[in-house]
Backbone as a ProteinNet text record, in pm:
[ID]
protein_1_A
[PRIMARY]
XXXXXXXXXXXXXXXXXXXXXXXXXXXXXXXXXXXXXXXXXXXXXXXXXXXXXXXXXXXXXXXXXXXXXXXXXXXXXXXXXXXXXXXX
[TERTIARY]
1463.1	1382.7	1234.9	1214	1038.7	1023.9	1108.5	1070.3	984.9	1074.2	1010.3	918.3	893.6	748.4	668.7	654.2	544.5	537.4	579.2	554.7	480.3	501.6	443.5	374.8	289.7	211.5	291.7	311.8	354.4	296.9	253.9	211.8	282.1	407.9	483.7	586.4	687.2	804.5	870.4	1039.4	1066.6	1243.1	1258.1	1370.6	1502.1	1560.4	1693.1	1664.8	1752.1	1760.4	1867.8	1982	2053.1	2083.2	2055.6	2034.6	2081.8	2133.2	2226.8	2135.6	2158.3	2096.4	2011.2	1920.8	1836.4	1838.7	1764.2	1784.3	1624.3	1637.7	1459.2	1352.8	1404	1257.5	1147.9	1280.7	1287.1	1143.7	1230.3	1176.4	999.7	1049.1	898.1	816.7	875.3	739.2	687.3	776.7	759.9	643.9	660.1	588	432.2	444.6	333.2	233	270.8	258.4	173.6	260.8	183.2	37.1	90.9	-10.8	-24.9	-104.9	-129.7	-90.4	-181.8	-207.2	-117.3	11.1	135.8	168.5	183.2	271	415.7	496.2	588	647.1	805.6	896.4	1081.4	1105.7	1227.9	1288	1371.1	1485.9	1643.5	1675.3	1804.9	1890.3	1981.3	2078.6	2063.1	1980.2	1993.9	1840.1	1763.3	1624.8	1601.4	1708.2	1737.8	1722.8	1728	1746.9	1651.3	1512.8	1405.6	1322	1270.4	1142.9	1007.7	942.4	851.2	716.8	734.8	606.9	643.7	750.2	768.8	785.7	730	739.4	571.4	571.1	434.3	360.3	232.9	151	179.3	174	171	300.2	388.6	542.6	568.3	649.7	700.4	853.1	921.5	1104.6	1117.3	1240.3	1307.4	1407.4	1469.4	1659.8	1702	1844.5	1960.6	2018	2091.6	2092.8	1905.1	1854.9	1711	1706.3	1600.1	1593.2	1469.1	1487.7	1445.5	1291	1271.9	1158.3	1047.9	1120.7	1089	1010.2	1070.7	1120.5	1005.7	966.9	817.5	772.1	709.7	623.2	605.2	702.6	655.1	578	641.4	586.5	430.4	460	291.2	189.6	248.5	155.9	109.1	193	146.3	88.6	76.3	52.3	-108.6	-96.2	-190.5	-195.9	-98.3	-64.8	69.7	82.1	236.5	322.5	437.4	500.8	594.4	610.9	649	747.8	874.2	1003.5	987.9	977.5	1026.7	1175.4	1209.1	1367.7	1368.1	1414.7	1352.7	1523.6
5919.7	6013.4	5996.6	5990.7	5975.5	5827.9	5727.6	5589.3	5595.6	5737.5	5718.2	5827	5884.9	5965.5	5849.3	5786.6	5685.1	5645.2	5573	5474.1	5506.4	5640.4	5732	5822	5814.8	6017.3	6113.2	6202.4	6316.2	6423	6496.5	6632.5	6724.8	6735.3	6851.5	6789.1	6794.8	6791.8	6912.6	6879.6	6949	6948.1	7013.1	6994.1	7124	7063.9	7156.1	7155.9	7304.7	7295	7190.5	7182	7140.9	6997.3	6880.8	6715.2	6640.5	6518.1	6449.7	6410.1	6407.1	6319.2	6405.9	6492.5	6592.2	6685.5	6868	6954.9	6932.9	6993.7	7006.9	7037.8	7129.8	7166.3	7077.8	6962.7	6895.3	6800.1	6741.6	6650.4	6740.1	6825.6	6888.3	6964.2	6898.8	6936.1	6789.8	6713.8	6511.7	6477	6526	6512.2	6604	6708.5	6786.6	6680.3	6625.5	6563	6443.7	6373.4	6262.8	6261.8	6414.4	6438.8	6596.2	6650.7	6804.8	6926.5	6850.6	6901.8	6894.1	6788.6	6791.4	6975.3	6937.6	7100.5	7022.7	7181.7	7125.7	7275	7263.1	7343.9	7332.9	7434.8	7431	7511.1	7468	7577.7	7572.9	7629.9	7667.4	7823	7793.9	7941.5	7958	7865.7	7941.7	8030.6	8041.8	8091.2	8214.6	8299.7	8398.5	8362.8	8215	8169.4	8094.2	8062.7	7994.2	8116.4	8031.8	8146.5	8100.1	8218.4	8189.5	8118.8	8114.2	8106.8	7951.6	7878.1	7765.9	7660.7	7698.3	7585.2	7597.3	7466.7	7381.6	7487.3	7532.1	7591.1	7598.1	7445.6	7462.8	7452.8	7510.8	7470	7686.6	7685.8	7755.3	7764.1	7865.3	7938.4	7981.8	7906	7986.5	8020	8117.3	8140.4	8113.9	8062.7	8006.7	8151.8	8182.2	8184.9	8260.7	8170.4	8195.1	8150.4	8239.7	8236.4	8137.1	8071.6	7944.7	8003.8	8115.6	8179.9	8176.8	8214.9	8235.5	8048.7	7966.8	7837.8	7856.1	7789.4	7738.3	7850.3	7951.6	7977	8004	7925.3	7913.8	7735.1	7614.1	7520.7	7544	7641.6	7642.9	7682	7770.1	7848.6	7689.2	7616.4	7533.9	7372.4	7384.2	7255	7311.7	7444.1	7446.2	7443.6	7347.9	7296.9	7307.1	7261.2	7305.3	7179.3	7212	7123.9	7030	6927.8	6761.9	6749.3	6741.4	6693.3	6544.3	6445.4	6320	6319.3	6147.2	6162	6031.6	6013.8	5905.2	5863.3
-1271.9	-1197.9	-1232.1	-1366.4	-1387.5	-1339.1	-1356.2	-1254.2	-1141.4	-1088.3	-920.6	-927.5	-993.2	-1020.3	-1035.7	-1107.5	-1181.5	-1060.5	-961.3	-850.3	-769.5	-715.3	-606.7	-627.4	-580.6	-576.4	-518.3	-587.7	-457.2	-496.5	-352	-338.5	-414.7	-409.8	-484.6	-540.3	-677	-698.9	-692.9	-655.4	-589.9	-714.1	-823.8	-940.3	-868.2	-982.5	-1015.6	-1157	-1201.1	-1382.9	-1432.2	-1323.4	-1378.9	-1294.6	-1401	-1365.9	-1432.1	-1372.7	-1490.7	-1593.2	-1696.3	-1855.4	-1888.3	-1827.8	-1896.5	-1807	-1852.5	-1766.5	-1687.1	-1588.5	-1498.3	-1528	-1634.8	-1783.8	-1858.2	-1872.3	-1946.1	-1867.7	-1759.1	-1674.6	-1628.1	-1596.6	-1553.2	-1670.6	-1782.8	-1861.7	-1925.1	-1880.5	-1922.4	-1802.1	-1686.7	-1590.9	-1581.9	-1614.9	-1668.2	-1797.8	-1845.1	-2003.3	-1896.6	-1834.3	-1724.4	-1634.1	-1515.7	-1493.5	-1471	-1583.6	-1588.3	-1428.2	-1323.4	-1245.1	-1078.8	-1120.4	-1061.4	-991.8	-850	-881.9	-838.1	-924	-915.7	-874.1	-809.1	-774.3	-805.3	-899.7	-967.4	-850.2	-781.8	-723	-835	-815.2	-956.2	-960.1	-966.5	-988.2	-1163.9	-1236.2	-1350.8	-1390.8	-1304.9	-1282	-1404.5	-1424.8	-1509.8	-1659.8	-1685.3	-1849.2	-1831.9	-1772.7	-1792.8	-1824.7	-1911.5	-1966.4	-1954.8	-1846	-1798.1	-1831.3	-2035.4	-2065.6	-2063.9	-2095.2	-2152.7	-2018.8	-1914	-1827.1	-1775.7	-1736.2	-1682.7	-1588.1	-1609.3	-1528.2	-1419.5	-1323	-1211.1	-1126.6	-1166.4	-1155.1	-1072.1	-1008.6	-939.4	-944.3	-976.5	-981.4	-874.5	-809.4	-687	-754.6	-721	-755.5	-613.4	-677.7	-546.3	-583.4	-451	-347.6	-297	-210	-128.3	4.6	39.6	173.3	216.9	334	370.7	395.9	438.3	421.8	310.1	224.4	109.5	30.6	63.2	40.3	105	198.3	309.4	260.4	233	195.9	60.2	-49.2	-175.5	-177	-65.2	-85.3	-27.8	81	142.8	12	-32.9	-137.8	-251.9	-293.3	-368.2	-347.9	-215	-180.9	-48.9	14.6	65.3	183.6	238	370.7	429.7	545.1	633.8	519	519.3	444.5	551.5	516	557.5	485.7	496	453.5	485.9	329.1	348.3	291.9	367.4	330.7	250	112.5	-5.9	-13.7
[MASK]
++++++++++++++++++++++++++++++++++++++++++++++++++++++++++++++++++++++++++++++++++++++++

Protein backbone atom coordinates (compact mmCIF):
# COMPACT_ATOMS: atom_id res chain seq x y z
CA UNK A 1 0.00 0.00 0.00
CA UNK A 2 2.73 2.73 0.82
CA UNK A 3 4.33 1.40 -2.71
CA UNK A 4 1.52 2.97 -4.37
CA UNK A 5 1.45 6.04 -2.24
CA UNK A 6 5.11 6.73 -3.11
CA UNK A 7 4.34 6.52 -6.95
CA UNK A 8 1.43 8.83 -7.15
CA UNK A 9 0.16 11.97 -5.69
CA UNK A 10 -3.13 11.84 -4.45
CA UNK A 11 -5.51 14.41 -3.35
CA UNK A 12 -7.00 12.35 -0.55
CA UNK A 13 -6.37 8.80 0.94
CA UNK A 14 -9.07 7.08 1.43
CA UNK A 15 -8.20 3.79 4.61
CA UNK A 16 -9.95 1.20 6.56
CA UNK A 17 -8.74 0.38 10.26
CA UNK A 18 -8.79 -2.83 9.49
CA UNK A 19 -5.96 -4.04 6.54
CA UNK A 20 -4.06 -6.91 5.88
CA UNK A 21 -0.35 -6.78 7.58
CA UNK A 22 -0.97 -3.54 9.46
CA UNK A 23 -4.06 -1.63 10.86
CA UNK A 24 -4.98 2.03 8.91
CA UNK A 25 -3.46 3.92 11.89
CA UNK A 26 -0.70 2.47 11.32
CA UNK A 27 -0.43 3.17 7.57
CA UNK A 28 -1.80 6.75 7.99
CA UNK A 29 0.45 7.83 10.44
CA UNK A 30 3.61 6.14 8.08
CA UNK A 31 2.08 8.32 5.47
CA UNK A 32 1.66 11.45 7.63
CA UNK A 33 5.60 10.82 8.54
CA UNK A 34 6.07 11.02 4.41
CA UNK A 35 4.10 13.81 3.69
CA UNK A 36 2.69 15.95 6.71
CA UNK A 37 0.09 17.59 4.75
CA UNK A 38 -1.60 14.37 2.98
CA UNK A 39 -5.32 14.45 3.84
CA UNK A 40 -6.41 11.53 4.56
CA UNK A 41 -9.91 9.63 5.26
CA UNK A 42 -10.43 6.50 7.59
CA UNK A 43 -13.93 5.02 7.00
CA UNK A 44 -14.17 1.95 9.63
CA UNK A 45 -16.78 0.25 11.96
CA UNK A 46 -14.12 0.40 14.56
CA UNK A 47 -14.24 4.44 14.69
CA UNK A 48 -15.22 4.00 18.53
CA UNK A 49 -11.52 2.56 19.53
CA UNK A 50 -9.48 5.25 17.62
CA UNK A 51 -8.43 7.88 19.66
CA UNK A 52 -8.76 11.03 18.43
CA UNK A 53 -5.58 12.55 19.62
CA UNK A 54 -3.32 9.78 18.15
CA UNK A 55 -4.12 10.03 14.51
CA UNK A 56 -2.59 12.44 11.79
CA UNK A 57 -3.98 16.03 11.77
CA UNK A 58 -5.25 15.98 8.59
CA UNK A 59 -7.00 12.66 8.58
CA UNK A 60 -10.88 12.51 9.04
CA UNK A 61 -13.29 9.29 10.95
CA UNK A 62 -16.26 8.09 9.29
CA UNK A 63 -18.11 5.20 11.16
CA UNK A 64 -19.66 2.34 9.01
CA UNK A 65 -22.62 2.05 8.85
CA UNK A 66 -22.74 6.01 6.93
CA UNK A 67 -24.55 7.77 4.86
CA UNK A 68 -23.34 8.53 1.32
CA UNK A 69 -24.21 12.06 2.23
CA UNK A 70 -22.31 12.33 4.85
CA UNK A 71 -19.31 10.61 2.74
CA UNK A 72 -19.30 13.57 -0.20
CA UNK A 73 -19.46 15.96 2.04
CA UNK A 74 -16.74 14.80 4.40
CA UNK A 75 -14.45 14.30 1.05
CA UNK A 76 -15.68 17.85 -0.11
CA UNK A 77 -14.75 19.28 3.21
CA UNK A 78 -11.11 17.93 2.81
CA UNK A 79 -10.12 18.22 -0.53
CA UNK A 80 -12.13 21.53 -1.30
CA UNK A 81 -13.56 20.41 -4.44
CA UNK A 82 -16.41 18.11 -6.04
CA UNK A 83 -14.92 14.73 -5.60
CA UNK A 84 -13.77 12.36 -8.70
CA UNK A 85 -13.91 8.66 -8.05
CA UNK A 86 -10.81 7.03 -9.74
CA UNK A 87 -10.87 3.32 -10.33
CA UNK A 88 -6.91 2.02 -9.57
Amino acid sequence: MLDAYRRGGFDLVILDYKIPRKNGMEVAKEIAAMAQSQKMLMITAYAGIIDPEQKPENMKIIGKPYYVDELIATIRNLTQSQPQLVKM
